[in-house]
mmCIF file of C-alpha atoms in Angstrom:
data_model
loop_
_atom_site.group_PDB
_atom_site.id
_atom_site.type_symbol
_atom_site.label_atom_id
_atom_site.label_comp_id
_atom_site.label_asym_id
_atom_site.label_seq_id
_atom_site.Cartn_x
_atom_site.Cartn_y
_atom_site.Cartn_z
ATOM 1 C CA MET E 1 0.000 0.000 0.000
ATOM 2 C CA HIS E 2 1.306 3.458 -0.891
ATOM 3 C CA LYS E 3 0.494 6.251 1.525
ATOM 4 C CA SER E 4 1.437 9.769 2.571
ATOM 5 C CA SER E 5 4.666 10.259 4.523
ATOM 6 C CA SER E 6 4.614 10.249 8.346
ATOM 7 C CA GLY E 7 6.307 12.876 10.538
ATOM 8 C CA SER E 8 9.606 10.978 10.819
ATOM 9 C CA LEU E 9 12.871 11.257 8.863
ATOM 10 C CA GLY E 10 16.205 9.431 8.916
ATOM 11 C CA PRO E 11 17.248 5.878 9.797
ATOM 12 C CA ASP E 12 16.405 6.356 13.471
ATOM 13 C CA GLY E 13 12.933 7.659 12.709
ATOM 14 C CA LEU E 14 13.445 11.171 14.144
ATOM 15 C CA ASP E 15 10.000 12.527 14.996
ATOM 16 C CA LEU E 16 10.045 16.009 13.449
ATOM 17 C CA THR E 17 6.594 16.821 14.763
ATOM 18 C CA LYS E 18 7.900 16.749 18.341
ATOM 19 C CA ALA E 19 11.074 18.591 17.309
ATOM 20 C CA PHE E 20 9.258 21.447 15.550
ATOM 21 C CA PHE E 21 6.236 21.948 17.765
ATOM 22 C CA LYS E 22 6.022 22.514 21.504
ATOM 23 C CA PRO E 23 2.808 20.963 22.861
ATOM 24 C CA ILE E 24 0.151 23.126 24.496
ATOM 25 C CA SER E 25 -0.061 22.394 28.199
ATOM 26 C CA ASN E 26 -3.354 21.087 29.574
ATOM 27 C CA ALA E 27 -4.766 20.776 26.067
ATOM 28 C CA SER E 28 -8.069 18.948 25.695
ATOM 29 C CA PRO E 29 -8.380 16.123 23.132
ATOM 30 C CA PRO E 30 -10.115 16.761 19.805
ATOM 31 C CA SER E 31 -13.903 16.919 19.909
ATOM 32 C CA LEU E 32 -15.549 13.559 19.391
ATOM 33 C CA THR E 33 -18.174 15.256 17.196
ATOM 34 C CA LYS E 34 -15.607 16.427 14.646
ATOM 35 C CA ARG E 35 -15.937 14.434 11.437
ATOM 36 C CA HIS E 36 -12.977 13.038 9.535
ATOM 37 C CA ASN E 37 -14.271 12.513 6.012
ATOM 38 C CA LYS E 38 -12.883 9.764 3.827
ATOM 39 C CA ILE E 39 -13.702 9.242 0.156
ATOM 40 C CA SER E 40 -12.497 6.284 -1.922
ATOM 41 C CA VAL E 41 -12.388 6.296 -5.720
ATOM 42 C CA ILE E 42 -12.262 2.898 -7.409
ATOM 43 C CA GLY E 43 -10.589 3.104 -10.802
ATOM 44 C CA ALA E 44 -7.676 5.381 -11.763
ATOM 45 C CA GLY E 45 -8.691 5.874 -15.382
ATOM 46 C CA ASN E 46 -9.576 9.193 -16.999
ATOM 47 C CA VAL E 47 -12.941 9.420 -15.251
ATOM 48 C CA GLY E 48 -11.712 8.284 -11.842
ATOM 49 C CA MET E 49 -8.819 10.739 -11.825
ATOM 50 C CA ALA E 50 -11.002 13.623 -13.021
ATOM 51 C CA ILE E 51 -13.327 12.894 -10.091
ATOM 52 C CA ALA E 52 -10.413 12.622 -7.650
ATOM 53 C CA GLN E 53 -8.869 15.876 -8.869
ATOM 54 C CA THR E 54 -12.171 17.764 -8.629
ATOM 55 C CA ILE E 55 -12.854 16.433 -5.117
ATOM 56 C CA LEU E 56 -9.400 17.673 -4.058
ATOM 57 C CA THR E 57 -9.720 21.150 -5.558
ATOM 58 C CA GLN E 58 -13.187 21.578 -4.023
ATOM 59 C CA ASP E 59 -11.915 20.599 -0.541
ATOM 60 C CA LEU E 60 -14.540 17.895 -0.022
ATOM 61 C CA THR E 61 -12.599 15.396 2.067
ATOM 62 C CA ASP E 62 -9.880 14.955 4.677
ATOM 63 C CA GLU E 63 -8.655 11.697 3.161
ATOM 64 C CA LEU E 64 -8.755 10.530 -0.448
ATOM 65 C CA VAL E 65 -8.085 6.920 -1.426
ATOM 66 C CA ILE E 66 -7.589 5.666 -4.984
ATOM 67 C CA VAL E 67 -7.725 1.948 -5.833
ATOM 68 C CA ASP E 68 -6.764 0.387 -9.147
ATOM 69 C CA ASN E 69 -5.316 -2.903 -10.411
ATOM 70 C CA LYS E 70 -2.395 -1.221 -12.215
ATOM 71 C CA PRO E 71 0.159 -0.490 -9.451
ATOM 72 C CA ASP E 72 2.618 1.615 -11.468
ATOM 73 C CA LYS E 73 -0.010 3.905 -12.977
ATOM 74 C CA LEU E 74 -1.731 4.117 -9.607
ATOM 75 C CA ARG E 75 1.430 5.193 -7.783
ATOM 76 C CA GLY E 76 2.192 7.696 -10.536
ATOM 77 C CA GLU E 77 -1.259 9.269 -10.226
ATOM 78 C CA MET E 78 -0.983 9.422 -6.439
ATOM 79 C CA LEU E 79 2.446 11.074 -6.544
ATOM 80 C CA ASP E 80 1.266 13.549 -9.170
ATOM 81 C CA LEU E 81 -1.557 14.640 -6.872
ATOM 82 C CA GLN E 82 0.619 14.666 -3.748
ATOM 83 C CA HIS E 83 3.136 16.940 -5.475
ATOM 84 C CA ALA E 84 0.397 19.570 -5.737
ATOM 85 C CA ALA E 85 0.074 19.688 -1.939
ATOM 86 C CA ALA E 86 1.313 23.295 -1.718
ATOM 87 C CA PHE E 87 -1.588 24.428 -3.920
ATOM 88 C CA LEU E 88 -4.367 22.357 -2.323
ATOM 89 C CA PRO E 89 -6.174 22.125 1.011
ATOM 90 C CA ARG E 90 -4.475 19.655 3.360
ATOM 91 C CA VAL E 91 -5.644 16.186 2.352
ATOM 92 C CA LYS E 92 -4.178 12.768 3.069
ATOM 93 C CA ILE E 93 -3.877 10.902 -0.252
ATOM 94 C CA ASN E 94 -3.443 7.125 -0.264
ATOM 95 C CA SER E 95 -3.470 4.547 -3.035
ATOM 96 C CA SER E 96 -3.343 0.770 -3.212
ATOM 97 C CA VAL E 97 -4.263 -2.250 -5.272
ATOM 98 C CA GLU E 98 -5.746 -3.688 -2.065
ATOM 99 C CA TYR E 99 -9.284 -2.742 -1.010
ATOM 100 C CA SER E 100 -8.364 -2.750 2.675
ATOM 101 C CA VAL E 101 -7.131 0.827 2.182
ATOM 102 C CA THR E 102 -10.773 1.910 1.731
ATOM 103 C CA ALA E 103 -11.784 0.806 5.252
ATOM 104 C CA GLY E 104 -14.039 3.296 7.009
ATOM 105 C CA SER E 105 -14.913 5.305 3.909
ATOM 106 C CA ASP E 106 -17.868 7.671 4.122
ATOM 107 C CA LEU E 107 -18.268 7.542 0.347
ATOM 108 C CA CYS E 108 -17.071 5.019 -2.242
ATOM 109 C CA ILE E 109 -17.164 6.082 -5.894
ATOM 110 C CA VAL E 110 -16.891 3.232 -8.408
ATOM 111 C CA THR E 111 -15.643 4.153 -11.879
ATOM 112 C CA ALA E 112 -14.022 0.812 -12.762
ATOM 113 C CA GLY E 113 -15.555 -1.057 -15.651
ATOM 114 C CA ALA E 114 -14.764 -3.238 -18.634
ATOM 115 C CA ARG E 115 -14.338 -1.430 -21.944
ATOM 116 C CA GLN E 116 -16.461 -2.482 -24.884
ATOM 117 C CA ILE E 117 -14.427 -4.253 -27.567
ATOM 118 C CA ALA E 118 -15.147 -4.190 -31.286
ATOM 119 C CA ASP E 119 -18.413 -5.903 -32.300
ATOM 120 C CA GLU E 120 -19.138 -6.859 -28.667
ATOM 121 C CA SER E 121 -22.803 -7.002 -27.722
ATOM 122 C CA ARG E 122 -24.102 -4.822 -24.901
ATOM 123 C CA LEU E 123 -25.191 -7.954 -23.050
ATOM 124 C CA ASN E 124 -21.707 -9.498 -23.192
ATOM 125 C CA LEU E 125 -20.188 -6.236 -21.959
ATOM 126 C CA LEU E 126 -22.655 -6.234 -19.062
ATOM 127 C CA GLN E 127 -21.794 -9.813 -18.183
ATOM 128 C CA ARG E 128 -18.101 -8.895 -17.995
ATOM 129 C CA ASN E 129 -18.920 -5.900 -15.809
ATOM 130 C CA LEU E 130 -21.084 -8.114 -13.598
ATOM 131 C CA ALA E 131 -18.080 -10.404 -13.050
ATOM 132 C CA LEU E 132 -15.900 -7.350 -12.320
ATOM 133 C CA PHE E 133 -18.402 -5.928 -9.810
ATOM 134 C CA LYS E 134 -18.546 -9.264 -7.975
ATOM 135 C CA GLY E 135 -14.895 -8.672 -7.078
ATOM 136 C CA ILE E 136 -15.400 -5.023 -6.088
ATOM 137 C CA ILE E 137 -18.738 -4.308 -4.420
ATOM 138 C CA PRO E 138 -18.856 -7.013 -1.697
ATOM 139 C CA VAL E 139 -15.304 -6.119 -0.624
ATOM 140 C CA LEU E 140 -16.131 -2.403 -0.382
ATOM 141 C CA ALA E 141 -19.239 -3.249 1.643
ATOM 142 C CA ARG E 142 -17.188 -5.412 4.003
ATOM 143 C CA TYR E 143 -14.546 -2.757 4.675
ATOM 144 C CA SER E 144 -17.011 0.168 4.849
ATOM 145 C CA PRO E 145 -20.378 -1.205 5.993
ATOM 146 C CA GLU E 146 -21.821 2.294 6.604
ATOM 147 C CA THR E 147 -20.625 3.877 3.351
ATOM 148 C CA VAL E 148 -22.679 5.405 0.558
ATOM 149 C CA LEU E 149 -21.899 3.932 -2.865
ATOM 150 C CA ILE E 150 -21.920 6.060 -6.019
ATOM 151 C CA ILE E 151 -21.737 4.039 -9.227
ATOM 152 C CA VAL E 152 -20.348 5.852 -12.265
ATOM 153 C CA SER E 153 -19.436 2.889 -14.506
ATOM 154 C CA ASN E 154 -21.665 2.353 -17.544
ATOM 155 C CA PRO E 155 -24.318 1.224 -18.244
ATOM 156 C CA VAL E 156 -24.870 2.990 -14.949
ATOM 157 C CA ASP E 157 -28.507 2.100 -14.217
ATOM 158 C CA VAL E 158 -28.089 -1.666 -14.514
ATOM 159 C CA LEU E 159 -24.727 -1.592 -12.723
ATOM 160 C CA THR E 160 -26.257 0.417 -9.877
ATOM 161 C CA TYR E 161 -28.910 -2.291 -9.533
ATOM 162 C CA ILE E 162 -26.146 -4.931 -9.549
ATOM 163 C CA ALA E 163 -24.221 -3.001 -6.874
ATOM 164 C CA TRP E 164 -27.366 -2.864 -4.725
ATOM 165 C CA LYS E 165 -27.826 -6.634 -4.965
ATOM 166 C CA LEU E 166 -24.148 -7.412 -4.337
ATOM 167 C CA SER E 167 -23.704 -5.009 -1.418
ATOM 168 C CA GLY E 168 -26.772 -5.928 0.610
ATOM 169 C CA PHE E 169 -27.111 -2.221 1.465
ATOM 170 C CA PRO E 170 -30.451 -0.464 1.871
ATOM 171 C CA SER E 171 -31.393 1.234 -1.403
ATOM 172 C CA ASN E 172 -30.903 4.762 -0.030
ATOM 173 C CA ARG E 173 -27.133 4.120 0.186
ATOM 174 C CA ILE E 174 -26.785 3.062 -3.463
ATOM 175 C CA ILE E 175 -26.751 5.879 -6.021
ATOM 176 C CA GLY E 176 -25.935 5.914 -9.726
ATOM 177 C CA SER E 177 -24.508 9.074 -11.296
ATOM 178 C CA GLY E 178 -27.389 8.670 -13.741
ATOM 179 C CA THR E 179 -28.593 11.756 -15.614
ATOM 180 C CA ASN E 180 -26.961 14.338 -13.345
ATOM 181 C CA LEU E 181 -24.517 15.158 -16.143
ATOM 182 C CA ASP E 182 -27.190 14.782 -18.858
ATOM 183 C CA SER E 183 -29.243 17.399 -17.007
ATOM 184 C CA SER E 184 -26.244 19.742 -16.883
ATOM 185 C CA ARG E 185 -25.802 19.337 -20.638
ATOM 186 C CA PHE E 186 -29.531 19.966 -21.057
ATOM 187 C CA ARG E 187 -29.354 23.168 -18.997
ATOM 188 C CA PHE E 188 -26.299 24.326 -20.953
ATOM 189 C CA LEU E 189 -28.005 23.821 -24.320
ATOM 190 C CA ILE E 190 -31.171 25.633 -23.223
ATOM 191 C CA ALA E 191 -29.101 28.472 -21.735
ATOM 192 C CA ASP E 192 -27.040 28.698 -24.900
ATOM 193 C CA HIS E 193 -30.220 28.724 -27.005
ATOM 194 C CA LEU E 194 -31.800 31.540 -24.960
ATOM 195 C CA GLN E 195 -28.583 33.402 -24.057
ATOM 196 C CA VAL E 196 -28.995 33.113 -20.287
ATOM 197 C CA ASN E 197 -26.852 31.717 -17.467
ATOM 198 C CA ALA E 198 -27.125 27.920 -17.159
ATOM 199 C CA GLN E 199 -27.435 28.292 -13.372
ATOM 200 C CA ASP E 200 -30.729 30.160 -13.917
ATOM 201 C CA VAL E 201 -32.154 27.257 -15.915
ATOM 202 C CA GLN E 202 -34.103 24.661 -13.924
ATOM 203 C CA ALA E 203 -34.351 21.611 -16.177
ATOM 204 C CA CYS E 204 -34.136 17.884 -15.687
ATOM 205 C CA ILE E 205 -33.519 14.683 -17.632
ATOM 206 C CA VAL E 206 -34.910 11.522 -16.011
ATOM 207 C CA GLY E 207 -35.060 7.804 -16.804
ATOM 208 C CA GLU E 208 -32.243 5.800 -18.335
ATOM 209 C CA HIS E 209 -28.813 7.325 -18.770
ATOM 210 C CA GLY E 210 -29.028 6.526 -22.445
ATOM 211 C CA ASP E 211 -31.245 6.634 -25.502
ATOM 212 C CA SER E 212 -34.552 6.209 -23.634
ATOM 213 C CA SER E 213 -33.967 9.167 -21.296
ATOM 214 C CA VAL E 214 -36.838 11.620 -20.832
ATOM 215 C CA ALA E 215 -36.593 15.416 -21.016
ATOM 216 C CA LEU E 216 -39.093 17.023 -18.638
ATOM 217 C CA TRP E 217 -40.062 19.982 -20.780
ATOM 218 C CA SER E 218 -43.290 20.573 -18.872
ATOM 219 C CA SER E 219 -41.415 21.571 -15.704
ATOM 220 C CA ILE E 220 -38.612 23.691 -17.195
ATOM 221 C CA SER E 221 -38.269 27.191 -15.792
ATOM 222 C CA ILE E 222 -35.830 30.049 -16.234
ATOM 223 C CA GLY E 223 -35.376 32.392 -13.324
ATOM 224 C CA GLY E 224 -38.492 30.901 -11.758
ATOM 225 C CA VAL E 225 -40.637 31.452 -14.882
ATOM 226 C CA PRO E 226 -42.182 28.223 -16.321
ATOM 227 C CA VAL E 227 -41.104 28.307 -19.952
ATOM 228 C CA LEU E 228 -43.807 26.409 -21.854
ATOM 229 C CA SER E 229 -46.764 27.872 -19.941
ATOM 230 C CA PHE E 230 -45.259 31.347 -20.399
ATOM 231 C CA LEU E 231 -45.014 30.824 -24.165
ATOM 232 C CA GLU E 232 -48.597 29.592 -24.283
ATOM 233 C CA LYS E 233 -49.921 32.553 -22.261
ATOM 234 C CA GLN E 234 -48.038 34.955 -24.509
ATOM 235 C CA GLN E 235 -49.308 33.024 -27.549
ATOM 236 C CA ILE E 236 -45.761 32.502 -28.740
ATOM 237 C CA ALA E 237 -45.517 29.518 -31.052
ATOM 238 C CA TYR E 238 -42.792 26.919 -30.643
ATOM 239 C CA GLU E 239 -42.087 23.711 -32.542
ATOM 240 C CA LYS E 240 -41.964 20.432 -30.680
ATOM 241 C CA GLU E 241 -39.310 19.285 -33.147
ATOM 242 C CA THR E 242 -36.991 22.014 -31.818
ATOM 243 C CA LEU E 243 -37.396 20.647 -28.308
ATOM 244 C CA GLU E 244 -36.741 17.085 -29.476
ATOM 245 C CA ASN E 245 -33.576 18.210 -31.276
ATOM 246 C CA ILE E 246 -32.209 19.752 -28.079
ATOM 247 C CA HIS E 247 -32.875 16.480 -26.222
ATOM 248 C CA LYS E 248 -31.171 14.531 -29.010
ATOM 249 C CA GLN E 249 -28.127 16.787 -28.648
ATOM 250 C CA VAL E 250 -28.008 15.861 -24.970
ATOM 251 C CA ILE E 251 -28.043 12.141 -25.807
ATOM 252 C CA ASP E 252 -25.365 12.572 -28.487
ATOM 253 C CA SER E 253 -23.117 14.876 -26.408
ATOM 254 C CA ALA E 254 -20.952 12.152 -24.889
ATOM 255 C CA TYR E 255 -20.511 10.413 -28.246
ATOM 256 C CA GLU E 256 -19.339 13.700 -29.772
ATOM 257 C CA VAL E 257 -16.794 14.323 -27.007
ATOM 258 C CA ILE E 258 -15.509 10.739 -27.261
ATOM 259 C CA SER E 259 -15.168 11.016 -31.054
ATOM 260 C CA LEU E 260 -13.133 14.228 -30.656
ATOM 261 C CA LYS E 261 -10.861 13.498 -27.652
ATOM 262 C CA GLY E 262 -11.257 9.750 -27.106
ATOM 263 C CA TYR E 263 -13.066 9.854 -23.750
ATOM 264 C CA THR E 264 -15.106 12.076 -21.432
ATOM 265 C CA SER E 265 -13.645 13.172 -18.113
ATOM 266 C CA TRP E 266 -13.942 16.769 -16.909
ATOM 267 C CA ALA E 267 -17.723 17.153 -17.004
ATOM 268 C CA ILE E 268 -18.339 13.806 -15.264
ATOM 269 C CA GLY E 269 -15.653 14.787 -12.737
ATOM 270 C CA TYR E 270 -17.546 17.948 -11.819
ATOM 271 C CA SER E 271 -20.875 16.095 -11.900
ATOM 272 C CA VAL E 272 -19.810 13.387 -9.446
ATOM 273 C CA ALA E 273 -18.031 15.918 -7.224
ATOM 274 C CA SER E 274 -21.341 17.794 -6.943
ATOM 275 C CA LEU E 275 -22.978 14.570 -5.721
ATOM 276 C CA ALA E 276 -20.120 14.006 -3.267
ATOM 277 C CA ARG E 277 -20.545 17.533 -1.901
ATOM 278 C CA SER E 278 -24.287 17.070 -1.356
ATOM 279 C CA ILE E 279 -23.697 13.806 0.514
ATOM 280 C CA ILE E 280 -20.567 14.593 2.524
ATOM 281 C CA ARG E 281 -21.697 18.109 3.473
ATOM 282 C CA ASP E 282 -25.336 17.039 4.001
ATOM 283 C CA GLN E 283 -26.448 19.727 1.549
ATOM 284 C CA ARG E 284 -29.869 18.134 0.889
ATOM 285 C CA LYS E 285 -29.736 19.313 -2.714
ATOM 286 C CA ILE E 286 -31.857 17.758 -5.437
ATOM 287 C CA HIS E 287 -30.026 15.864 -8.171
ATOM 288 C CA PRO E 288 -31.352 13.658 -10.992
ATOM 289 C CA VAL E 289 -29.565 10.418 -10.074
ATOM 290 C CA SER E 290 -30.203 6.716 -10.495
ATOM 291 C CA VAL E 291 -32.223 5.430 -7.533
ATOM 292 C CA LEU E 292 -34.530 2.501 -6.829
ATOM 293 C CA ALA E 293 -37.631 3.666 -8.713
ATOM 294 C CA LYS E 294 -40.015 1.067 -7.302
ATOM 295 C CA GLY E 295 -43.418 2.647 -6.694
ATOM 296 C CA PHE E 296 -42.572 6.090 -8.082
ATOM 297 C CA TYR E 297 -44.396 7.776 -10.973
ATOM 298 C CA GLY E 298 -46.461 4.703 -11.797
ATOM 299 C CA ILE E 299 -43.437 2.505 -12.435
ATOM 300 C CA GLY E 300 -45.001 -0.216 -10.278
ATOM 301 C CA ASP E 301 -43.721 -2.937 -7.987
ATOM 302 C CA VAL E 302 -40.492 -3.645 -9.912
ATOM 303 C CA GLU E 303 -36.868 -3.413 -8.850
ATOM 304 C CA VAL E 304 -35.268 -1.061 -11.326
ATOM 305 C CA PHE E 305 -32.822 1.804 -10.918
ATOM 306 C CA LEU E 306 -33.212 4.881 -13.091
ATOM 307 C CA SER E 307 -32.781 8.609 -12.662
ATOM 308 C CA LEU E 308 -35.335 10.626 -10.730
ATOM 309 C CA PRO E 309 -34.902 14.009 -9.018
ATOM 310 C CA ALA E 310 -33.707 12.936 -5.558
ATOM 311 C CA GLN E 311 -32.685 14.819 -2.438
ATOM 312 C CA LEU E 312 -29.190 13.816 -1.303
ATOM 313 C CA GLY E 313 -27.638 14.165 2.132
ATOM 314 C CA ARG E 314 -25.379 12.411 4.610
ATOM 315 C CA GLY E 315 -27.557 9.294 4.563
ATOM 316 C CA GLY E 316 -27.560 9.039 0.774
ATOM 317 C CA VAL E 317 -30.971 9.359 -0.867
ATOM 318 C CA LEU E 318 -33.308 11.207 1.504
ATOM 319 C CA GLY E 319 -36.327 11.256 -0.798
ATOM 320 C CA VAL E 320 -37.608 11.561 -4.359
ATOM 321 C CA THR E 321 -39.121 14.851 -5.499
ATOM 322 C CA ASN E 322 -42.731 14.966 -6.659
ATOM 323 C CA VAL E 323 -41.861 16.858 -9.822
ATOM 324 C CA HIS E 324 -44.633 17.663 -12.290
ATOM 325 C CA MET E 325 -44.833 15.409 -15.353
ATOM 326 C CA ASN E 326 -47.468 15.405 -18.036
ATOM 327 C CA GLN E 327 -48.992 12.137 -19.239
ATOM 328 C CA GLU E 328 -46.591 11.780 -22.164
ATOM 329 C CA GLU E 329 -43.549 12.246 -19.939
ATOM 330 C CA GLU E 330 -44.829 9.720 -17.380
ATOM 331 C CA GLN E 331 -45.415 7.172 -20.136
ATOM 332 C CA ARG E 332 -41.945 7.732 -21.549
ATOM 333 C CA LEU E 333 -40.496 7.251 -18.068
ATOM 334 C CA ARG E 334 -42.330 3.943 -17.690
ATOM 335 C CA ASP E 335 -41.092 2.889 -21.145
ATOM 336 C CA SER E 336 -37.536 3.774 -20.066
ATOM 337 C CA ALA E 337 -37.967 1.552 -16.995
ATOM 338 C CA LYS E 338 -39.082 -1.327 -19.245
ATOM 339 C CA THR E 339 -35.987 -0.874 -21.415
ATOM 340 C CA ILE E 340 -33.708 -1.244 -18.383
ATOM 341 C CA LEU E 341 -35.716 -4.178 -16.988
ATOM 342 C CA GLU E 342 -35.337 -6.086 -20.251
ATOM 343 C CA VAL E 343 -31.559 -5.885 -19.933
ATOM 344 C CA GLN E 344 -31.678 -6.994 -16.285
ATOM 345 C CA THR E 345 -33.852 -9.960 -17.277
ATOM 346 C CA GLN E 346 -31.311 -11.011 -19.909
ATOM 347 C CA LEU E 347 -28.599 -10.952 -17.251
ATOM 348 C CA GLY E 348 -30.633 -13.279 -15.073
ATOM 349 C CA ILE E 349 -30.300 -11.176 -11.921
#
């Protein structure tokens, strides 16, 4: 296991902490209520390292652990981050190929996954990821039985369901990154279209993180003004095809980035860091993430994970928002659930 240096130097282990600092007399011990946050990132690829780097720069944790099965690359990534210590908040950075280093994590973020090879079916890719997760999730659960799991690996909805089954955790402590990033892309495109700040756009993509995702046009607002009802009241015509094209751009965004630079990293790094902040800091913010959708929005008594607007806090998922959907959007959401269920059925889980 590779870890940060201790306070000793030299062959005799000179304790520099005692040499440099004179202790305060009659000092009381640290408060038992003070939290020491620990976040573990599984997978040191482009996505995992973008997440790790964003978590560090946003000062979200006291200890960051990175686990990967490539020891040389892993140590190189750890050293590269440690060498930036003078420019970052004080964080203990560890890395290892062994999962024991993750023990006691408040949050475990899984980015590891098998890459699709040429002409490989989606089902075969899922089966390989299922085998990979069998070696990851139960071990994380054993070392950190109270942790919250965030699954980032794709296809994220099915893999989040798999992680739930393998971990034995209650569903509120299993979260998929889902359409959190899709929704950010959606807000960007609408903001760009209307020349406003994306932070003033309230818009959400729900359902599968994929082709069957659902854009909730009926609930979009800008600066608190509901867009579609405003246009109707002002008798301003708009074409549904224009709306569908914006949604299609959202779906195609990742493919475009991958075709241009080979992978996506920075946006998903910021997206997952925003989820980490809401959980670790108990922000109780609402994010469209993959959660157990059983019983919500007419989906029925089925075990399927897909993205819904959920409130996140220290305990993971605190609740699902009762966002307005019209009949068409609800039907599309149910169709998206069926699409995911069909894949789960093929896997036999």
